[in-house]
Short mmCIF file of N, CA, C and O in Angstrom, two decimals:
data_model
loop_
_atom_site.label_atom_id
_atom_site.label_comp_id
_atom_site.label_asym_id
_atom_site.label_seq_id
_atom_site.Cartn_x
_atom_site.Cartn_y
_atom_site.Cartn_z
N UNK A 24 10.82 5.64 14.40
CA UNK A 24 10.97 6.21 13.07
C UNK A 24 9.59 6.45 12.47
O UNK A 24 8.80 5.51 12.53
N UNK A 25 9.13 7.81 11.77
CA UNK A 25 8.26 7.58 11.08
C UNK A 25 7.77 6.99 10.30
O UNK A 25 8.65 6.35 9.72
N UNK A 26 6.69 6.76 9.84
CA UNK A 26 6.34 6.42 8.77
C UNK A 26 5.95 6.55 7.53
O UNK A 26 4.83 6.97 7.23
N UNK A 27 6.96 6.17 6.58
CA UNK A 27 6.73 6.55 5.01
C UNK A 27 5.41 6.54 4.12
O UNK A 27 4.95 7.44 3.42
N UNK A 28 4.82 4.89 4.44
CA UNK A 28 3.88 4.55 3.98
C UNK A 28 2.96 4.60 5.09
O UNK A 28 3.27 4.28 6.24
N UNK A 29 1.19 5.23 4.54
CA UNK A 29 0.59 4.40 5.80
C UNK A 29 -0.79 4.35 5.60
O UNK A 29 -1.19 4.94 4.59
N UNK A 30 -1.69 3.76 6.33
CA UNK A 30 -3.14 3.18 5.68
C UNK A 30 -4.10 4.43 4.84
O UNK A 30 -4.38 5.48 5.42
N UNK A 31 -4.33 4.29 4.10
CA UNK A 31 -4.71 5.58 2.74
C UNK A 31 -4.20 6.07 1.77
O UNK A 31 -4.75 6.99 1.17
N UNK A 32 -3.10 5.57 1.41
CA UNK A 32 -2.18 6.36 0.72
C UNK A 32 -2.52 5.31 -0.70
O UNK A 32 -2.91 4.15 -0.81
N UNK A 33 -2.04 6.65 -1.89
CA UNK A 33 -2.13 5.43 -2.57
C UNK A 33 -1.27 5.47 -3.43
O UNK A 33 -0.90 6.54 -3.92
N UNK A 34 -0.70 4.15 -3.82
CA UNK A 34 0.88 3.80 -3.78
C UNK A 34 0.79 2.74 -5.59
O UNK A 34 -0.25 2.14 -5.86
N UNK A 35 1.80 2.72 -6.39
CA UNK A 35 2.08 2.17 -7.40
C UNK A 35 3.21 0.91 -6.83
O UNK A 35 4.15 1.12 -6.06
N UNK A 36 2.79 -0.59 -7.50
CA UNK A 36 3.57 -1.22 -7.34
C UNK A 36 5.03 -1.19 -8.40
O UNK A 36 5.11 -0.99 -9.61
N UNK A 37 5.99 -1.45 -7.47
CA UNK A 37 7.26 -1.24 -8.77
C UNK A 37 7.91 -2.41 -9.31
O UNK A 37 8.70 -2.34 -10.25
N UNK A 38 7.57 -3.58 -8.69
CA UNK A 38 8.31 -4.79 -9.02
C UNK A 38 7.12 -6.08 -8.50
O UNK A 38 6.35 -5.87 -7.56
N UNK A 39 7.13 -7.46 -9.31
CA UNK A 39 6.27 -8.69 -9.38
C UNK A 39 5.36 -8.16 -10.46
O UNK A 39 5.31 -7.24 -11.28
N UNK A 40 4.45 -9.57 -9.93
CA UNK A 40 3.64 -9.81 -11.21
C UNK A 40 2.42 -8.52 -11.23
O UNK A 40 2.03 -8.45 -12.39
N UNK A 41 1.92 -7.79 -10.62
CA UNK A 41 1.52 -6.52 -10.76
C UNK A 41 2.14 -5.27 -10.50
O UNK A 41 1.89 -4.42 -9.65
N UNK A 42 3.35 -5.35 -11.78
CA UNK A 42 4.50 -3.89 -11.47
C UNK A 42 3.20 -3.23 -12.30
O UNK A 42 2.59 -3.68 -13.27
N UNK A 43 2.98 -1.88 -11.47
CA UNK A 43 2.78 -0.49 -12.52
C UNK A 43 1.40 -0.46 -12.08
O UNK A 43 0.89 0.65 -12.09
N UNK A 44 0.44 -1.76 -11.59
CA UNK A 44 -0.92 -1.25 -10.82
C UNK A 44 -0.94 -0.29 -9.62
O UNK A 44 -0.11 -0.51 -8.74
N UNK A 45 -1.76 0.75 -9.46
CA UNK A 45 -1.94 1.65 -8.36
C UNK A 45 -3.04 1.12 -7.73
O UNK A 45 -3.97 0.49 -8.25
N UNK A 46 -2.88 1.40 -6.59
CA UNK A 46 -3.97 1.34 -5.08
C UNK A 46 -3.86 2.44 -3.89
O UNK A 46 -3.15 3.43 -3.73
N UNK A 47 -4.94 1.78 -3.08
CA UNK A 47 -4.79 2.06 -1.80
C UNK A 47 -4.61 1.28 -0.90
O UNK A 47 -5.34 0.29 -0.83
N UNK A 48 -3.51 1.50 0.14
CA UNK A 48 -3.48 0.57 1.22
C UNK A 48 -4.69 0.73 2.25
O UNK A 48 -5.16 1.77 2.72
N UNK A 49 -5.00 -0.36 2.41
CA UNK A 49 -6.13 -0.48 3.65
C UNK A 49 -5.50 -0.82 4.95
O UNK A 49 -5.94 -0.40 6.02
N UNK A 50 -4.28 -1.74 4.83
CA UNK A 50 -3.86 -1.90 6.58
C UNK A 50 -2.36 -2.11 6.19
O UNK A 50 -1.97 -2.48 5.08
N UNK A 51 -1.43 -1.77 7.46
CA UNK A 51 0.19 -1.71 7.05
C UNK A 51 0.29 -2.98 8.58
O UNK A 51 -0.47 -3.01 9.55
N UNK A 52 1.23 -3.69 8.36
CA UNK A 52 2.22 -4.43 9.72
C UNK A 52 3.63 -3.88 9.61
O UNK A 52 4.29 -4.38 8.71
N UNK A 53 4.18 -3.02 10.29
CA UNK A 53 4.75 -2.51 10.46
C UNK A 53 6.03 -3.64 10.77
O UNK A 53 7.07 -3.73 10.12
N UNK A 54 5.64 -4.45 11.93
CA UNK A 54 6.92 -5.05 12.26
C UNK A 54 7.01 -6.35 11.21
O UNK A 54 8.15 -6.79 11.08
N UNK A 55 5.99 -6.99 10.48
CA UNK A 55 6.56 -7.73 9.08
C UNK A 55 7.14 -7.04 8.08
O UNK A 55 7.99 -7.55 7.35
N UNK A 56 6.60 -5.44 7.92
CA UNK A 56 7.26 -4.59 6.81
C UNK A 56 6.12 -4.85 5.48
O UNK A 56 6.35 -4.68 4.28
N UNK A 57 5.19 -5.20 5.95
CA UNK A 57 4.34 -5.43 4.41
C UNK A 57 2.87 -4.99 4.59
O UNK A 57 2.30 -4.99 5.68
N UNK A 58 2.39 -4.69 3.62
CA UNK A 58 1.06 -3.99 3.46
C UNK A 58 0.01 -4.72 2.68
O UNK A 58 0.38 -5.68 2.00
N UNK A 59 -1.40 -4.35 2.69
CA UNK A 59 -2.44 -4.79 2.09
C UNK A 59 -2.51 -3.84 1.26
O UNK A 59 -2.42 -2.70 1.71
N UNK A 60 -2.66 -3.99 0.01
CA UNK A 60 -3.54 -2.91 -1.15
C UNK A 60 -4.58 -3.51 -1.88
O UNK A 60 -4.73 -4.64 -2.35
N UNK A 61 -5.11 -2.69 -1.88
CA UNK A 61 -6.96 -2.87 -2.55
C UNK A 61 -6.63 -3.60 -3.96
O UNK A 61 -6.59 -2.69 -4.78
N UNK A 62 -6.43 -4.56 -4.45
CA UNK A 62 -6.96 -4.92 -6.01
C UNK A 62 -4.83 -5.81 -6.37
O UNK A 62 -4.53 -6.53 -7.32
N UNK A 63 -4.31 -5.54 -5.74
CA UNK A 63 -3.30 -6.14 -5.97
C UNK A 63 -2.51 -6.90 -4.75
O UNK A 63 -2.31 -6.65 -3.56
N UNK A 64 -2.17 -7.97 -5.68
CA UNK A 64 -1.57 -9.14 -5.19
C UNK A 64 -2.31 -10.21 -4.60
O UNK A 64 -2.04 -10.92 -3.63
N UNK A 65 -3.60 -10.20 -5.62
CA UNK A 65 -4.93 -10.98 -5.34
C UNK A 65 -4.57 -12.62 -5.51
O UNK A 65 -3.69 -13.15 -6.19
N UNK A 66 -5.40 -13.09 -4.78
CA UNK A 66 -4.70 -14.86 -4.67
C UNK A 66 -6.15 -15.27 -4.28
O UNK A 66 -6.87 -14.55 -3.59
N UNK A 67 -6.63 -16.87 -4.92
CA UNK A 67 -7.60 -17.17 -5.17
C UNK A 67 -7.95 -18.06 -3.44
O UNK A 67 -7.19 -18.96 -3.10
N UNK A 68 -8.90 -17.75 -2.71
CA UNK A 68 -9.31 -18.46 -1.67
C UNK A 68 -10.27 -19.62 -1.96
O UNK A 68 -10.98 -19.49 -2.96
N UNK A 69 -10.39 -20.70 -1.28
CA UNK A 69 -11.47 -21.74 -1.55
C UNK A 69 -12.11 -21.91 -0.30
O UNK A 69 -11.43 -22.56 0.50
N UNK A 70 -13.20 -21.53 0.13
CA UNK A 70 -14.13 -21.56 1.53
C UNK A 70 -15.10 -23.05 1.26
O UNK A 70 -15.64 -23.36 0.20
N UNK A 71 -15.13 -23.84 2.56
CA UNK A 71 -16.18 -24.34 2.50
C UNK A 71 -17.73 -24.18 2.50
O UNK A 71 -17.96 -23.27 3.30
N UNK A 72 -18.75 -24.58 2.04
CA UNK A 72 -20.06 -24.02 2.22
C UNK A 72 -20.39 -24.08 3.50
O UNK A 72 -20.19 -25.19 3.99
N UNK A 73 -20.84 -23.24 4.25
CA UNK A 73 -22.03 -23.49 5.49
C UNK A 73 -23.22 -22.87 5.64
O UNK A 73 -23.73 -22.14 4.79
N UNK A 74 -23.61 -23.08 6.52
CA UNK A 74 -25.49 -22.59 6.73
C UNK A 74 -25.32 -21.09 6.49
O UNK A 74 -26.19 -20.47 5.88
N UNK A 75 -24.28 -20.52 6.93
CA UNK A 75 -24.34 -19.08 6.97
C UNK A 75 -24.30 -18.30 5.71
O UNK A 75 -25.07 -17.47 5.24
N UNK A 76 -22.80 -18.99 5.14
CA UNK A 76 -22.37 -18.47 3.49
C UNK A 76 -22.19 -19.39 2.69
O UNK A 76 -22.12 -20.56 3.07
N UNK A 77 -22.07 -19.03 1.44
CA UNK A 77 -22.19 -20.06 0.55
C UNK A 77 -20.39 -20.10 -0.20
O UNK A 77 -19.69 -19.27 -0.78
N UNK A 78 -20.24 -21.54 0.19
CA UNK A 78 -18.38 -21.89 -0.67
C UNK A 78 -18.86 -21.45 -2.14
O UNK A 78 -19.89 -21.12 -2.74
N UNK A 79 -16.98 -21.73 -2.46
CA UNK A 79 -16.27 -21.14 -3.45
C UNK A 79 -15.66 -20.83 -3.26
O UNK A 79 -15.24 -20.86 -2.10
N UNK A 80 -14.85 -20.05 -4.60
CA UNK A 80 -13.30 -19.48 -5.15
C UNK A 80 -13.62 -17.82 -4.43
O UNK A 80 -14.63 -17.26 -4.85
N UNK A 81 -12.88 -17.19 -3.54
CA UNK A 81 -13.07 -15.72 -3.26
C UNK A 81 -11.97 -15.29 -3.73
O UNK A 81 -11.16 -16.21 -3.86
N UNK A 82 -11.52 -14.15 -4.09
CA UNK A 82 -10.50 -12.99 -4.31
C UNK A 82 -10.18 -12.75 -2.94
O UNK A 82 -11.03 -12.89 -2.06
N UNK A 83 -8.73 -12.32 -2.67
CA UNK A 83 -8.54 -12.07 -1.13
C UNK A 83 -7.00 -11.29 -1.91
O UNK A 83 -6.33 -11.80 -2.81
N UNK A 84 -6.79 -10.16 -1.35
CA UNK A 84 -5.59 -9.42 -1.50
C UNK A 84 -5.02 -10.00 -0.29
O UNK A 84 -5.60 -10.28 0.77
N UNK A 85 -3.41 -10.19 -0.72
CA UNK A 85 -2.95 -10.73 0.04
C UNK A 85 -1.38 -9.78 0.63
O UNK A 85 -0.75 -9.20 -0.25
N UNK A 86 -0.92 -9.70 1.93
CA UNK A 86 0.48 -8.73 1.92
C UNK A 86 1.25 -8.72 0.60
O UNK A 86 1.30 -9.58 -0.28
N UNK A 87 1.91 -7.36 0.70
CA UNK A 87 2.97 -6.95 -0.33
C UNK A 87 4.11 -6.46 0.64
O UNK A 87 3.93 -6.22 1.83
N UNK A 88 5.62 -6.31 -0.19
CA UNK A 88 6.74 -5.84 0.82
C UNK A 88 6.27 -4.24 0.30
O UNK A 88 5.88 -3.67 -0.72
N UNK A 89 6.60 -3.94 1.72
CA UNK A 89 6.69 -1.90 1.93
C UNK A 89 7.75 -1.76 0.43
O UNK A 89 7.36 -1.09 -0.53
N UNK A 90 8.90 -2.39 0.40
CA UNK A 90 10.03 -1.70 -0.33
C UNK A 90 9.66 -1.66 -1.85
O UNK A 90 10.13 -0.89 -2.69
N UNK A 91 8.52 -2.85 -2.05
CA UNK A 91 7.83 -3.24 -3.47
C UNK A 91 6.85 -1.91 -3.98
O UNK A 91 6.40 -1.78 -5.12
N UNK A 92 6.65 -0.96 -2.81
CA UNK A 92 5.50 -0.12 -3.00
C UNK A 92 6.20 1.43 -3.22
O UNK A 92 7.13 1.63 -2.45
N UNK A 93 5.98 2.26 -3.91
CA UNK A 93 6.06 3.56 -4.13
C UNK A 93 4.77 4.84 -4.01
O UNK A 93 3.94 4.96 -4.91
N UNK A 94 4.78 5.45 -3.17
CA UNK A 94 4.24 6.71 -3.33
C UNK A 94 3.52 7.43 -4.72
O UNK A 94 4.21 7.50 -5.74
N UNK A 95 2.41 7.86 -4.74
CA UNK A 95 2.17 8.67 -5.74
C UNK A 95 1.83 9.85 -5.26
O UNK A 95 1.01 10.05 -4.36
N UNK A 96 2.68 10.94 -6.03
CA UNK A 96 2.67 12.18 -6.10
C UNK A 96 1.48 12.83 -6.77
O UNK A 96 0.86 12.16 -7.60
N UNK A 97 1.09 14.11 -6.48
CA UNK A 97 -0.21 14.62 -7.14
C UNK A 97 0.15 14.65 -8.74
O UNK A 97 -0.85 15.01 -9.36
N UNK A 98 1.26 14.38 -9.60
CA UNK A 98 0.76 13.97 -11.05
C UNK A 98 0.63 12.45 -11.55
O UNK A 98 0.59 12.16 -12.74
N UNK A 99 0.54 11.22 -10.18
CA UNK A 99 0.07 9.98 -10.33
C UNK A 99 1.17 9.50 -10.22
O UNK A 99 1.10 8.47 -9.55
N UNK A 100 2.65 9.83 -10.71
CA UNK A 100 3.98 9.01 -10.54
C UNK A 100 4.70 9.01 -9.67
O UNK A 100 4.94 10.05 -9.07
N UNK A 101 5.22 7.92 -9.36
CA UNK A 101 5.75 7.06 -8.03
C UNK A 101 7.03 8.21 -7.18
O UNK A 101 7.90 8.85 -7.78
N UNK A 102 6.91 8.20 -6.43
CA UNK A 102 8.18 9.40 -6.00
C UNK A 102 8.20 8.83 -4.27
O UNK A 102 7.37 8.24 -3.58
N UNK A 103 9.58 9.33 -4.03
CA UNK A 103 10.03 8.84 -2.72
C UNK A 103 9.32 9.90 -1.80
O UNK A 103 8.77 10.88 -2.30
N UNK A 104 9.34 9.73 -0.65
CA UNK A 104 9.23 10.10 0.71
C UNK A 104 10.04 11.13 1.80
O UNK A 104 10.86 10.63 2.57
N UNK A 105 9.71 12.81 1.82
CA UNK A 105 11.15 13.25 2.74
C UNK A 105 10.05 13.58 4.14
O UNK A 105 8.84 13.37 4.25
N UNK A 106 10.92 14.11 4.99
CA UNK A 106 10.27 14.67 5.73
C UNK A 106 10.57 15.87 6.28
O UNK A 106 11.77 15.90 6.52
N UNK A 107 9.89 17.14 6.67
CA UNK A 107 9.97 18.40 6.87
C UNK A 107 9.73 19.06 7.81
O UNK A 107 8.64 18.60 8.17
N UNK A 108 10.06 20.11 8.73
CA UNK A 108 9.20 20.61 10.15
C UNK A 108 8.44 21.72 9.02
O UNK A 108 9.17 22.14 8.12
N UNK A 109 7.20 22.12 9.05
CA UNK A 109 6.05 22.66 8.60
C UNK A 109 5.87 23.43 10.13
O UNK A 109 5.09 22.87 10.89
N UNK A 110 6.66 24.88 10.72
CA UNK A 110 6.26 24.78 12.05
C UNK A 110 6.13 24.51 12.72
O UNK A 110 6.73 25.33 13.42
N UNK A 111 5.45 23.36 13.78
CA UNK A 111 5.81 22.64 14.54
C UNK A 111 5.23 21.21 14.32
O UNK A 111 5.06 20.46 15.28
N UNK A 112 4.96 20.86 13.14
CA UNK A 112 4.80 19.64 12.72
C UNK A 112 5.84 19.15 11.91
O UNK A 112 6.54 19.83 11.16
N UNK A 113 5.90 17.79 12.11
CA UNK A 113 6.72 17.45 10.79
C UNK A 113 5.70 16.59 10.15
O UNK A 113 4.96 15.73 10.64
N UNK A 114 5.90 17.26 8.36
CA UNK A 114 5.22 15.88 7.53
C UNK A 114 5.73 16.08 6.62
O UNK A 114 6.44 17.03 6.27
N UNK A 115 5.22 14.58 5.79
CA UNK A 115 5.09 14.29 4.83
C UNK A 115 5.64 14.81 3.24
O UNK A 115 4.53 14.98 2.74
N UNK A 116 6.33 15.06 2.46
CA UNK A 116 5.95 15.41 1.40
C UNK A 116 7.18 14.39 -0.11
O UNK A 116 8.22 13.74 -0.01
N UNK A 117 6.44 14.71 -1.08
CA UNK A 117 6.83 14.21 -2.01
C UNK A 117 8.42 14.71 -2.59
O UNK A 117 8.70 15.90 -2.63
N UNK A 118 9.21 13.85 -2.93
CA UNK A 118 10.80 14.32 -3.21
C UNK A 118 10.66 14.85 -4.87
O UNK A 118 11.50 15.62 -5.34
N UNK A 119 9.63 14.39 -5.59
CA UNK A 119 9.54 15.00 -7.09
C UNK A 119 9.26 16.14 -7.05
O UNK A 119 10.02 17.01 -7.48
N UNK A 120 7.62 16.48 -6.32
CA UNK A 120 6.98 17.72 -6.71
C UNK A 120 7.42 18.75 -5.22
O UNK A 120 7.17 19.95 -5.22
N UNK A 121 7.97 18.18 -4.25
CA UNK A 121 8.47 19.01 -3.12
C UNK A 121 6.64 19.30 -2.40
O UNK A 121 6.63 19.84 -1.30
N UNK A 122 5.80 19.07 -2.78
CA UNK A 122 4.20 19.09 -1.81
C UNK A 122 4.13 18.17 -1.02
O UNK A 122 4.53 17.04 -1.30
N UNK A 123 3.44 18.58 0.48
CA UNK A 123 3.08 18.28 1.33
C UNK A 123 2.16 17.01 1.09
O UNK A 123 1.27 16.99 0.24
N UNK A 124 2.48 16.00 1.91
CA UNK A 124 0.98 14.60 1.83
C UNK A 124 0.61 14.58 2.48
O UNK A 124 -0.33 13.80 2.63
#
């Protein structure tokens, strides 16, 4: 099956504690069903110090569910996913504005 979502896209969360922030995904797991996005669903890391780097509290985005994530269409709002033969490709496009992604 294709894929709806996939690394670049950039997607509005619709539900948890960051509903309504937008990103970009940087990496998808396909067979967990969940994604990384840049700046949401941040969770505080604690590293020990060593010779190399120095400990502390880091920011680390952590997976989100695919189904939690929505598409943004070229006027920024969240819209589903169809798919089309374009000739002898099939892609991508938005179910609001009917354009190609």
């Amino acid at each position: 099956m294709a894929a709806k979502l996939r690394k670049g896209d950039s997607v509005v969360v619709l539900t948890g504690k960051d509903k309504g922030k937008t990103g970009s995904i940087t990496s998808i797991d396909p067979k967990s069903g969940k994604a990384i996005v840049d700046g949401i669903n941040i969770a505080i890391r604690h590293t020990k110090q060593s010779q190399a780097t120095e400990g502390g509290r880091t920011p680390k985005a952590m997976p989100i569910q695919l189904s939690n994530l929505a598409i943004t269409d070229s006027n920024g709002k969240a819209t589903r996913v169809g798919f089309r033969m374009d000739g002898d490709n099939k892609v991508r496009f938005a179910k609001t504005t009917g354009d190609a992604i």
